[in-house]
Amino acid sequence: MDLICNSYANDSDDELEPVASDRLTSGITAAPSIPSKRPYPVPEERQYKPPRRQYPPHGSYSESQTSSSVSVPIPVPVPGRYVSKREKSLLASVSTIPTQDQSSDLNQKPSSSPTVLGSISDSDVPRHVLSSVTHRPKGSSLRTEMPSRMSISLTGHTKAVTAIDWSTSHVHLLSSVGLDGVVYVWNVWSNDKKKVRAFLHHNAPVKDVKWSKQGLSLLSCGYDCTSRLFDVERGVEIQSFNEDQVIGVVKFNPDNCNVFLSGGSKGSLRLWDIRANKVVHEYIRDLGAILDVEFIAGGKRFISSSDVSGRNISENAVIVWDISREVPLSNQVYVEAYTCPCIKRHPQDPVFIAQSHGNYTAIFSTNPPFKLNKYKRFEGHWVAGFPIKCNFSPDGETLVSGSSDGSIYMYSYKSTELIKKLKAYEQPCVDVTYHPVLPNVVAACSWNGQVSVFE
């Protein structure tokens, strides 16, 4: 008895006796405390548990639970509450489903556009270039001079360059497109970066590019069956025009920059209104692939050139169309069995030329009946096998043409005689064009991806 009394002599009268788990009742509001002097632990399952809440039906979670952005599963809100497998899977899925703000961020493009590579400012343009542009009397044209050497080389394309075009409103900018699917804009005389824009929106080779006469807008087309309009100043795509054919050529109407003409591989010609993003006229005829188009008569008519090599219908190689009536005015302009990859009208005289795969350039009248001039043609360069293009100088005195032998050929318009031959590339020179203001500057491109400026 003495031993028993001594063992309980130090215990406080206020201490609670250990309570068995089966004596717990719903009226108890706090978990019992266990004296430290009686060190037998109470199992976790015997600790106090609050009354079980009714399990919410599937899909009844509050919006605040499902819309919060978390990276780990949401913890159970009440400790000890049973969580079913369905609830566990739902709570785990909340951490992987993007919220409304996150999903909108995924759909947005990055704020810094990779298309902007440099400045399009004319601050680095040489003084003689700016003075020629700013002090030239309105409507006057300088006499064309012959470039003699390559002054600037523009590198960037990894495959053949198919077309180049000078901007007429910002004459220090040159655009180029190629089979690598890229549209480049070059600040030709810049001392810093010359490649200032790179539009990567086409997912296939690009065939043609044209500047708009108003503003810094650029139109391109290609094998992805789209024509795309770009804002060069901001470096973004403005619009996309989808078709059911590979688009080989685009051309702005000379009197209305909101309208452009497109021609494709299925022989379809479509006149697009940019403001409505729809086709306003379509010109249908059993033609081969459209190779080139050119407006005449102030934009009321246009000329189309199509591939006739596999059709034996040579009279459809060059056709003159009426824009509003959607009918051909003549389909027997050029009756030789050669395709014509390039059509250009003269800047002053009522004539146009057609680059022929017969290794010459033919001359036609823009007035009905659109006769071929049988006594004059430009010969000497090579065209066969490549889409070689040609262009007139701004004053119309000179015709410049590329060639499959890699040279640039310059002819007198009046006499059709060869004035100068300039070796430019080892591979075919595909496109060549005079600067719209400077009479001695010519840009050219090659089948091996080179773009060059000659002065």
Tab-separated table of C-alpha atoms in Angstrom:
chain	number	residue	atom	x	y	z
A	1	MET	CA	0.000	0.000	0.000
A	2	ASP	CA	2.844	2.365	0.770
A	3	LEU	CA	4.301	1.855	-2.675
A	4	ILE	CA	0.962	2.570	-4.307
A	5	CYS	CA	0.451	5.732	-2.301
A	6	ASN	CA	3.903	6.992	-3.077
A	7	SER	CA	3.417	6.496	-6.837
A	8	TYR	CA	0.322	8.710	-6.863
A	9	ALA	CA	1.521	11.234	-4.276
A	10	ASN	CA	2.963	13.676	-6.871
A	11	ASP	CA	-0.062	13.668	-9.184
A	12	SER	CA	-2.236	16.734	-9.306
A	13	ASP	CA	-5.869	16.469	-8.450
A	14	ASP	CA	-6.683	18.508	-11.551
A	15	GLU	CA	-5.274	15.944	-13.966
A	16	LEU	CA	-7.773	13.932	-15.952
A	17	GLU	CA	-7.735	10.215	-15.960
A	18	PRO	CA	-7.099	8.536	-19.315
A	19	VAL	CA	-10.316	8.090	-21.205
A	20	ALA	CA	-10.919	5.159	-23.463
A	21	SER	CA	-11.816	5.816	-27.070
A	22	ASP	CA	-15.211	4.194	-26.698
A	23	ARG	CA	-16.182	6.838	-24.136
A	24	LEU	CA	-15.859	9.680	-26.661
A	25	THR	CA	-19.181	11.253	-27.371
A	26	SER	CA	-20.414	13.807	-29.844
A	27	GLY	CA	-20.665	16.397	-27.097
A	28	ILE	CA	-16.916	16.615	-26.635
A	29	THR	CA	-15.548	19.742	-28.337
A	30	ALA	CA	-11.806	19.349	-27.790
A	31	ALA	CA	-9.374	16.487	-27.976
A	32	PRO	CA	-8.326	15.157	-24.535
A	33	SER	CA	-4.847	15.944	-23.270
A	34	ILE	CA	-2.626	13.084	-22.159
A	35	PRO	CA	-0.317	13.628	-19.172
A	36	SER	CA	3.305	13.534	-20.119
A	37	LYS	CA	4.017	11.272	-17.154
A	38	ARG	CA	1.982	8.500	-18.745
A	39	PRO	CA	3.868	8.166	-22.027
A	40	TYR	CA	1.644	5.830	-23.970
A	41	PRO	CA	0.778	7.526	-27.285
A	42	VAL	CA	-2.726	7.814	-28.557
A	43	PRO	CA	-2.975	6.416	-32.117
A	44	GLU	CA	-3.791	8.926	-34.843
A	45	GLU	CA	-7.029	7.240	-35.655
A	46	ARG	CA	-8.119	7.746	-32.054
A	47	GLN	CA	-7.623	11.521	-32.182
A	48	TYR	CA	-10.609	13.734	-32.337
A	49	LYS	CA	-12.275	14.041	-35.757
A	50	PRO	CA	-14.932	16.628	-36.564
A	51	PRO	CA	-18.289	15.531	-37.911
A	52	ARG	CA	-18.073	14.425	-41.545
A	53	ARG	CA	-19.430	16.904	-44.070
A	54	GLN	CA	-21.758	15.755	-46.771
A	55	TYR	CA	-19.780	14.977	-49.940
A	56	PRO	CA	-20.542	17.582	-52.600
A	57	PRO	CA	-21.818	16.321	-55.931
A	58	HIS	CA	-19.465	16.165	-58.894
A	59	GLY	CA	-18.966	19.533	-60.546
A	60	SER	CA	-20.269	21.571	-57.589
A	61	TYR	CA	-16.928	23.054	-56.552
A	62	SER	CA	-16.868	26.784	-56.171
A	63	GLU	CA	-15.422	28.910	-58.930
A	64	SER	CA	-12.700	30.174	-56.629
A	65	GLN	CA	-11.405	26.617	-56.170
A	66	THR	CA	-11.198	25.756	-59.851
A	67	SER	CA	-9.975	29.082	-61.190
A	68	SER	CA	-6.994	29.585	-58.909
A	69	SER	CA	-3.632	28.960	-60.518
A	70	VAL	CA	-1.659	26.301	-58.635
A	71	SER	CA	1.209	24.033	-59.486
A	72	VAL	CA	0.475	21.256	-56.948
A	73	PRO	CA	-2.787	19.455	-56.025
A	74	ILE	CA	-5.053	21.494	-53.764
A	75	PRO	CA	-4.842	20.245	-50.124
A	76	VAL	CA	-7.943	18.819	-48.471
A	77	PRO	CA	-9.687	21.792	-46.818
A	78	VAL	CA	-10.714	19.907	-43.613
A	79	PRO	CA	-8.078	17.712	-41.933
A	80	GLY	CA	-9.099	14.125	-41.503
A	81	ARG	CA	-12.022	14.251	-43.959
A	82	TYR	CA	-12.360	11.237	-46.245
A	83	VAL	CA	-11.564	12.017	-49.872
A	84	SER	CA	-12.885	9.684	-52.527
A	85	LYS	CA	-11.005	8.674	-55.648
A	86	ARG	CA	-13.266	10.823	-57.814
A	87	GLU	CA	-12.598	13.879	-55.667
A	88	LYS	CA	-8.861	13.198	-55.652
A	89	SER	CA	-8.755	13.033	-59.458
A	90	LEU	CA	-10.788	16.235	-59.726
A	91	LEU	CA	-8.555	18.093	-57.286
A	92	ALA	CA	-5.466	16.881	-59.138
A	93	SER	CA	-6.864	18.005	-62.493
A	94	VAL	CA	-7.355	21.538	-61.185
A	95	SER	CA	-3.598	21.977	-60.998
A	96	THR	CA	-3.103	21.067	-64.667
A	97	ILE	CA	-6.019	22.921	-66.338
A	98	PRO	CA	-4.926	26.449	-67.373
A	99	THR	CA	-7.047	29.248	-66.048
A	100	GLN	CA	-8.823	31.740	-68.248
A	101	ASP	CA	-5.987	34.227	-67.872
A	102	GLN	CA	-3.375	31.564	-68.577
A	103	SER	CA	-5.150	30.276	-71.696
A	104	SER	CA	-5.455	33.788	-73.079
A	105	ASP	CA	-1.739	34.299	-72.556
A	106	LEU	CA	-0.993	31.094	-74.460
A	107	ASN	CA	-2.991	32.281	-77.452
A	108	GLN	CA	-1.319	35.677	-77.537
A	109	LYS	CA	1.867	36.215	-79.524
A	110	PRO	CA	4.983	37.381	-77.730
A	111	SER	CA	5.184	41.116	-77.242
A	112	SER	CA	8.580	41.386	-78.913
A	113	SER	CA	8.169	40.442	-82.546
A	114	PRO	CA	11.109	38.593	-84.134
A	115	THR	CA	10.271	40.181	-87.496
A	116	VAL	CA	11.778	43.522	-86.438
A	117	LEU	CA	15.533	43.240	-86.887
A	118	GLY	CA	16.624	46.837	-87.445
A	119	SER	CA	15.617	50.395	-88.237
A	120	ILE	CA	13.830	51.382	-91.444
A	121	SER	CA	14.875	55.008	-91.002
A	122	ASP	CA	16.606	56.807	-93.867
A	123	SER	CA	19.141	58.426	-91.504
A	124	ASP	CA	22.017	56.481	-93.063
A	125	VAL	CA	21.051	57.109	-96.675
A	126	PRO	CA	23.861	58.956	-98.526
A	127	ARG	CA	23.348	62.624	-99.216
A	128	HIS	CA	23.358	62.214	-102.977
A	129	VAL	CA	20.501	59.728	-102.688
A	130	LEU	CA	18.400	61.988	-100.474
A	131	SER	CA	19.086	65.037	-102.607
A	132	SER	CA	18.044	63.158	-105.737
A	133	VAL	CA	14.801	62.187	-104.059
A	134	THR	CA	13.910	65.464	-102.347
A	135	HIS	CA	15.031	67.955	-105.000
A	136	ARG	CA	13.765	66.149	-108.063
A	137	PRO	CA	10.995	68.190	-109.760
A	138	LYS	CA	7.611	66.512	-109.642
A	139	GLY	CA	6.931	64.500	-112.770
A	140	SER	CA	10.493	64.725	-114.078
A	141	SER	CA	12.695	61.740	-114.787
A	142	LEU	CA	16.454	61.566	-114.760
A	143	ARG	CA	18.330	60.095	-117.680
A	144	THR	CA	19.193	56.439	-117.147
A	145	GLU	CA	22.822	55.547	-116.596
A	146	MET	CA	24.533	52.176	-116.807
A	147	PRO	CA	25.649	50.610	-113.521
A	148	SER	CA	29.171	49.255	-113.667
A	149	ARG	CA	29.845	47.329	-110.445
A	150	MET	CA	28.239	45.572	-107.502
A	151	SER	CA	28.224	48.042	-104.615
A	152	ILE	CA	26.121	46.251	-101.986
A	153	SER	CA	25.568	42.552	-101.289
A	154	LEU	CA	22.562	41.559	-99.175
A	155	THR	CA	22.873	38.081	-97.676
A	156	GLY	CA	20.161	36.190	-95.844
A	157	HIS	CA	18.242	33.894	-98.175
A	158	THR	CA	19.220	30.240	-98.030
A	159	LYS	CA	17.555	29.238	-101.304
A	160	ALA	CA	16.770	30.793	-104.668
A	161	VAL	CA	15.381	34.334	-104.636
A	162	THR	CA	12.281	34.529	-106.833
A	163	ALA	CA	11.381	38.249	-106.799
A	164	ILE	CA	12.559	41.670	-105.605
A	165	ASP	CA	10.825	45.058	-105.519
A	166	TRP	CA	11.822	48.633	-104.625
A	167	SER	CA	9.537	50.773	-102.484
A	168	THR	CA	8.374	53.858	-104.371
A	169	SER	CA	7.399	55.781	-101.222
A	170	HIS	CA	10.508	54.873	-99.156
A	171	VAL	CA	13.165	54.535	-101.827
A	172	HIS	CA	15.875	53.234	-99.487
A	173	LEU	CA	13.895	50.025	-98.846
A	174	LEU	CA	14.092	46.892	-100.977
A	175	SER	CA	12.056	43.702	-100.504
A	176	SER	CA	12.928	40.169	-101.575
A	177	VAL	CA	11.300	36.734	-101.355
A	178	GLY	CA	12.545	33.250	-102.077
A	179	LEU	CA	12.045	29.521	-102.015
A	180	ASP	CA	13.105	29.474	-98.348
A	181	GLY	CA	9.678	30.928	-97.482
A	182	VAL	CA	10.990	34.214	-96.037
A	183	VAL	CA	10.037	37.794	-96.933
A	184	TYR	CA	12.939	40.182	-96.268
A	185	VAL	CA	12.994	43.986	-96.203
A	186	TRP	CA	16.399	45.616	-96.629
A	187	ASN	CA	17.538	49.105	-95.630
A	188	VAL	CA	19.985	49.180	-98.507
A	189	TRP	CA	22.266	52.057	-97.508
A	190	SER	CA	22.156	51.568	-93.746
A	191	ASN	CA	25.485	51.570	-91.922
A	192	ASP	CA	24.056	49.317	-89.238
A	193	LYS	CA	21.827	46.331	-90.018
A	194	LYS	CA	20.695	46.170	-93.620
A	195	LYS	CA	18.225	43.342	-92.983
A	196	VAL	CA	15.523	45.196	-91.043
A	197	ARG	CA	12.451	42.961	-91.397
A	198	ALA	CA	12.028	39.186	-91.746
A	199	PHE	CA	8.456	37.943	-92.177
A	200	LEU	CA	8.231	34.193	-91.529
A	201	HIS	CA	4.467	33.845	-91.899
A	202	HIS	CA	4.545	31.750	-95.087
A	203	ASN	CA	4.993	28.022	-94.457
A	204	ALA	CA	6.074	27.273	-98.041
A	205	PRO	CA	8.199	28.898	-100.786
A	206	VAL	CA	7.238	32.472	-101.698
A	207	LYS	CA	6.846	33.400	-105.358
A	208	ASP	CA	6.165	37.136	-105.596
A	209	VAL	CA	6.256	40.379	-103.607
A	210	LYS	CA	4.928	43.892	-104.283
A	211	TRP	CA	5.048	47.200	-102.404
A	212	SER	CA	1.930	49.303	-102.050
A	213	LYS	CA	2.255	52.834	-103.410
A	214	GLN	CA	0.709	54.224	-100.236
A	215	GLY	CA	2.351	53.656	-96.894
A	216	LEU	CA	4.623	50.887	-95.747
A	217	SER	CA	2.524	47.929	-96.863
A	218	LEU	CA	3.923	44.830	-98.525
A	219	LEU	CA	2.053	42.053	-100.345
A	220	SER	CA	3.465	38.561	-100.940
A	221	CYS	CA	2.179	35.215	-102.189
A	222	GLY	CA	3.400	31.656	-102.499
A	223	TYR	CA	3.007	27.907	-102.430
A	224	ASP	CA	0.993	27.908	-99.180
A	225	CYS	CA	-2.040	29.103	-101.228
A	226	THR	CA	-2.145	32.479	-99.491
A	227	SER	CA	-1.462	36.114	-100.221
A	228	ARG	CA	-0.302	38.027	-97.149
A	229	LEU	CA	-0.321	41.757	-96.433
A	230	PHE	CA	2.306	43.106	-94.003
A	231	ASP	CA	2.747	46.361	-92.123
A	232	VAL	CA	6.472	46.949	-92.546
A	233	GLU	CA	6.678	49.765	-90.004
A	234	ARG	CA	5.296	47.632	-87.149
A	235	GLY	CA	6.628	44.349	-88.497
A	236	VAL	CA	3.297	42.500	-88.338
A	237	GLU	CA	0.965	40.708	-90.692
A	238	ILE	CA	-2.258	42.648	-91.354
A	239	GLN	CA	-4.328	40.269	-93.466
A	240	SER	CA	-4.235	36.875	-95.134
A	241	PHE	CA	-6.117	35.960	-98.321
A	242	ASN	CA	-6.653	32.222	-98.778
A	243	GLU	CA	-7.242	30.419	-102.064
A	244	ASP	CA	-7.515	26.866	-103.359
A	245	GLN	CA	-4.400	27.105	-105.531
A	246	VAL	CA	-0.725	27.941	-105.377
A	247	ILE	CA	-0.465	31.687	-105.975
A	248	GLY	CA	2.324	32.655	-108.326
A	249	VAL	CA	1.821	36.381	-108.817
A	250	VAL	CA	0.160	39.397	-107.171
A	251	LYS	CA	-0.196	42.951	-108.461
A	252	PHE	CA	-1.719	46.106	-106.955
A	253	ASN	CA	-4.103	48.115	-109.116
A	254	PRO	CA	-2.156	51.257	-110.121
A	255	ASP	CA	-5.129	53.534	-109.387
A	256	ASN	CA	-6.452	51.845	-106.259
A	257	CYS	CA	-4.095	50.427	-103.643
A	258	ASN	CA	-7.029	48.706	-101.904
A	259	VAL	CA	-7.413	46.299	-104.822
A	260	PHE	CA	-4.979	43.678	-106.038
A	261	LEU	CA	-4.985	40.898	-108.620
A	262	SER	CA	-3.766	37.352	-107.978
A	263	GLY	CA	-3.074	34.457	-110.318
A	264	GLY	CA	-2.445	30.838	-109.452
A	265	SER	CA	-1.546	27.345	-110.503
A	266	LYS	CA	-5.099	26.323	-111.460
A	267	GLY	CA	-5.408	29.170	-113.953
A	268	SER	CA	-7.756	31.236	-111.774
A	269	LEU	CA	-7.451	35.020	-111.729
A	270	ARG	CA	-9.063	36.866	-108.813
A	271	LEU	CA	-9.476	40.550	-108.031
A	272	TRP	CA	-9.407	41.103	-104.257
A	273	ASP	CA	-10.729	44.018	-102.212
A	274	ILE	CA	-8.487	44.407	-99.173
A	275	ARG	CA	-11.061	46.389	-97.177
A	276	ALA	CA	-13.665	43.607	-97.406
A	277	ASN	CA	-11.164	40.732	-97.616
A	278	LYS	CA	-13.131	39.104	-100.419
A	279	VAL	CA	-13.013	38.454	-104.154
A	280	VAL	CA	-14.909	41.083	-106.136
A	281	HIS	CA	-14.185	39.680	-109.615
A	282	GLU	CA	-13.041	36.292	-110.868
A	283	TYR	CA	-11.766	35.577	-114.368
A	284	ILE	CA	-12.346	31.978	-115.416
A	285	ARG	CA	-10.994	30.323	-118.529
A	286	ASP	CA	-9.366	27.000	-119.367
A	287	LEU	CA	-5.823	28.190	-118.708
A	288	GLY	CA	-2.623	26.751	-117.391
A	289	ALA	CA	-0.801	28.129	-114.379
A	290	ILE	CA	-0.734	31.941	-114.301
A	291	LEU	CA	2.852	33.190	-114.650
A	292	ASP	CA	2.416	36.975	-114.569
A	293	VAL	CA	-0.138	39.788	-114.765
A	294	GLU	CA	0.104	43.468	-115.662
A	295	PHE	CA	-2.414	46.342	-115.567
A	296	ILE	CA	-2.915	48.624	-118.552
A	297	ALA	CA	-5.323	51.414	-119.556
A	298	GLY	CA	-5.276	53.023	-116.121
A	299	GLY	CA	-6.217	49.806	-114.337
A	300	LYS	CA	-9.318	49.137	-116.454
A	301	ARG	CA	-7.678	46.221	-118.251
A	302	PHE	CA	-5.009	43.723	-117.455
A	303	ILE	CA	-2.813	41.219	-119.284
A	304	SER	CA	-2.261	37.672	-118.094
A	305	SER	CA	0.402	35.183	-119.082
A	306	SER	CA	-0.196	31.463	-118.551
A	307	ASP	CA	1.666	28.211	-118.977
A	308	VAL	CA	0.716	26.512	-122.257
A	309	SER	CA	3.516	23.938	-122.429
A	310	GLY	CA	1.253	21.019	-121.598
A	311	ARG	CA	-1.924	22.123	-123.356
A	312	ASN	CA	-1.046	22.864	-126.987
A	313	ILE	CA	-3.237	25.970	-126.837
A	314	SER	CA	-0.634	28.594	-127.640
A	315	GLU	CA	-3.198	31.316	-128.362
A	316	ASN	CA	-3.966	31.436	-124.610
A	317	ALA	CA	-0.377	32.215	-123.632
A	318	VAL	CA	-1.090	35.982	-123.402
A	319	ILE	CA	-4.649	37.286	-122.875
A	320	VAL	CA	-5.982	40.837	-122.461
A	321	TRP	CA	-8.933	41.095	-120.036
A	322	ASP	CA	-11.592	43.674	-119.285
A	323	ILE	CA	-11.675	44.150	-115.519
A	324	SER	CA	-15.322	45.071	-114.942
A	325	ARG	CA	-16.906	42.737	-117.518
A	326	GLU	CA	-14.700	39.751	-116.613
A	327	VAL	CA	-14.248	38.784	-120.269
A	328	PRO	CA	-11.139	38.437	-122.458
A	329	LEU	CA	-10.748	41.133	-125.089
A	330	SER	CA	-8.233	39.095	-127.038
A	331	ASN	CA	-6.759	35.613	-126.672
A	332	GLN	CA	-4.662	35.549	-129.843
A	333	VAL	CA	-2.025	38.087	-128.888
A	334	TYR	CA	0.915	35.692	-128.902
A	335	VAL	CA	0.532	32.516	-130.946
A	336	GLU	CA	4.011	31.004	-130.606
A	337	ALA	CA	4.308	27.845	-128.516
A	338	TYR	CA	6.435	29.490	-125.784
A	339	THR	CA	5.428	30.460	-122.292
A	340	CYS	CA	6.078	34.008	-121.076
A	341	PRO	CA	7.207	34.256	-117.424
A	342	CYS	CA	7.135	38.067	-117.344
A	343	ILE	CA	4.834	40.839	-118.656
A	344	LYS	CA	5.716	44.559	-118.337
A	345	ARG	CA	4.156	47.692	-119.781
A	346	HIS	CA	6.175	50.687	-120.909
A	347	PRO	CA	6.030	53.689	-118.514
A	348	GLN	CA	5.076	56.139	-121.307
A	349	ASP	CA	4.393	54.470	-124.647
A	350	PRO	CA	1.276	52.343	-125.343
A	351	VAL	CA	3.230	49.092	-125.563
A	352	PHE	CA	4.009	46.122	-123.344
A	353	ILE	CA	6.638	43.418	-123.534
A	354	ALA	CA	6.532	39.676	-122.873
A	355	GLN	CA	9.622	37.739	-121.815
A	356	SER	CA	9.563	34.530	-123.859
A	357	HIS	CA	11.127	31.165	-123.159
A	358	GLY	CA	12.240	31.343	-126.778
A	359	ASN	CA	15.212	33.419	-125.451
A	360	TYR	CA	13.887	36.809	-126.547
A	361	THR	CA	11.531	39.561	-125.407
A	362	ALA	CA	8.594	40.397	-127.680
A	363	ILE	CA	6.866	43.792	-128.027
A	364	PHE	CA	3.073	44.293	-128.294
A	365	SER	CA	0.666	47.201	-128.535
A	366	THR	CA	-1.645	47.960	-125.593
A	367	ASN	CA	-4.340	49.187	-127.988
A	368	PRO	CA	-6.709	46.815	-129.801
A	369	PRO	CA	-6.052	44.520	-131.581
A	370	PHE	CA	-2.905	44.230	-129.398
A	371	LYS	CA	-0.628	43.335	-132.292
A	372	LEU	CA	2.820	41.844	-132.013
A	373	ASN	CA	5.643	43.950	-133.397
A	374	LYS	CA	7.239	41.537	-135.847
A	375	TYR	CA	10.165	43.816	-136.617
A	376	LYS	CA	11.508	44.485	-133.122
A	377	ARG	CA	12.522	42.158	-130.301
A	378	PHE	CA	15.199	42.056	-127.640
A	379	GLU	CA	17.598	39.146	-128.146
A	380	GLY	CA	20.859	37.990	-126.603
A	381	HIS	CA	19.946	36.851	-123.077
A	382	TRP	CA	18.928	33.345	-122.072
A	383	VAL	CA	15.557	32.520	-120.528
A	384	ALA	CA	14.837	28.832	-121.164
A	385	GLY	CA	14.376	26.784	-118.012
A	386	PHE	CA	14.077	29.641	-115.486
A	387	PRO	CA	11.463	32.311	-114.598
A	388	ILE	CA	13.646	35.169	-115.814
A	389	LYS	CA	12.143	38.659	-115.385
A	390	CYS	CA	12.765	42.030	-116.983
A	391	ASN	CA	11.919	45.682	-116.281
A	392	PHE	CA	11.947	49.109	-117.867
A	393	SER	CA	13.926	52.005	-116.455
A	394	PRO	CA	11.819	54.857	-114.953
A	395	ASP	CA	12.290	56.987	-118.079
A	396	GLY	CA	11.510	54.054	-120.398
A	397	GLU	CA	14.750	54.426	-122.352
A	398	THR	CA	16.308	51.154	-121.222
A	399	LEU	CA	15.138	47.576	-120.794
A	400	VAL	CA	17.053	45.492	-118.271
A	401	SER	CA	16.729	41.718	-118.131
A	402	GLY	CA	18.139	38.849	-116.140
A	403	SER	CA	19.541	35.769	-117.798
A	404	SER	CA	20.111	32.105	-117.047
A	405	ASP	CA	23.854	32.610	-117.648
A	406	GLY	CA	24.043	34.844	-114.536
A	407	SER	CA	24.443	38.137	-116.406
A	408	ILE	CA	22.429	41.365	-116.536
A	409	TYR	CA	21.535	42.556	-120.054
A	410	MET	CA	20.680	46.189	-120.820
A	411	TYR	CA	18.988	47.111	-124.107
A	412	SER	CA	18.063	50.363	-125.769
A	413	TYR	CA	14.283	50.517	-125.931
A	414	LYS	CA	14.131	52.378	-129.223
A	415	SER	CA	16.727	50.399	-131.162
A	416	THR	CA	16.491	47.097	-129.214
A	417	GLU	CA	20.301	46.928	-129.362
A	418	LEU	CA	22.326	45.520	-126.492
A	419	ILE	CA	24.012	48.388	-124.656
A	420	LYS	CA	25.784	46.574	-121.868
A	421	LYS	CA	26.242	43.102	-120.436
A	422	LEU	CA	27.234	42.877	-116.786
A	423	LYS	CA	28.343	39.577	-115.252
A	424	ALA	CA	26.582	39.352	-111.891
A	425	TYR	CA	26.369	35.751	-110.672
A	426	GLU	CA	27.593	32.259	-111.364
A	427	GLN	CA	24.009	30.979	-111.331
A	428	PRO	CA	20.948	32.407	-113.160
A	429	CYS	CA	20.002	36.015	-112.517
A	430	VAL	CA	16.243	35.680	-111.920
A	431	ASP	CA	14.975	39.216	-111.372
A	432	VAL	CA	16.398	42.673	-111.975
A	433	THR	CA	14.824	46.094	-111.536
A	434	TYR	CA	15.853	49.745	-111.741
A	435	HIS	CA	15.635	52.024	-108.720
A	436	PRO	CA	12.482	54.194	-108.956
A	437	VAL	CA	14.468	57.444	-108.568
A	438	LEU	CA	18.206	56.913	-108.985
A	439	PRO	CA	19.030	56.389	-112.677
A	440	ASN	CA	22.247	54.434	-112.121
A	441	VAL	CA	21.089	51.956	-109.457
A	442	VAL	CA	19.863	48.457	-110.274
A	443	ALA	CA	18.897	45.641	-107.878
A	444	ALA	CA	19.165	41.993	-108.908
A	445	CYS	CA	18.777	38.554	-107.369
A	446	SER	CA	20.139	35.117	-108.114
A	447	TRP	CA	19.100	31.477	-108.106
A	448	ASN	CA	21.709	30.787	-105.411
A	449	GLY	CA	20.060	33.163	-102.888
A	450	GLN	CA	22.029	36.358	-103.480
A	451	VAL	CA	20.519	39.855	-103.554
A	452	SER	CA	22.732	42.651	-104.878
A	453	VAL	CA	22.678	46.352	-105.712
A	454	PHE	CA	24.709	47.628	-108.662
A	455	GLU	CA	25.807	51.245	-109.200
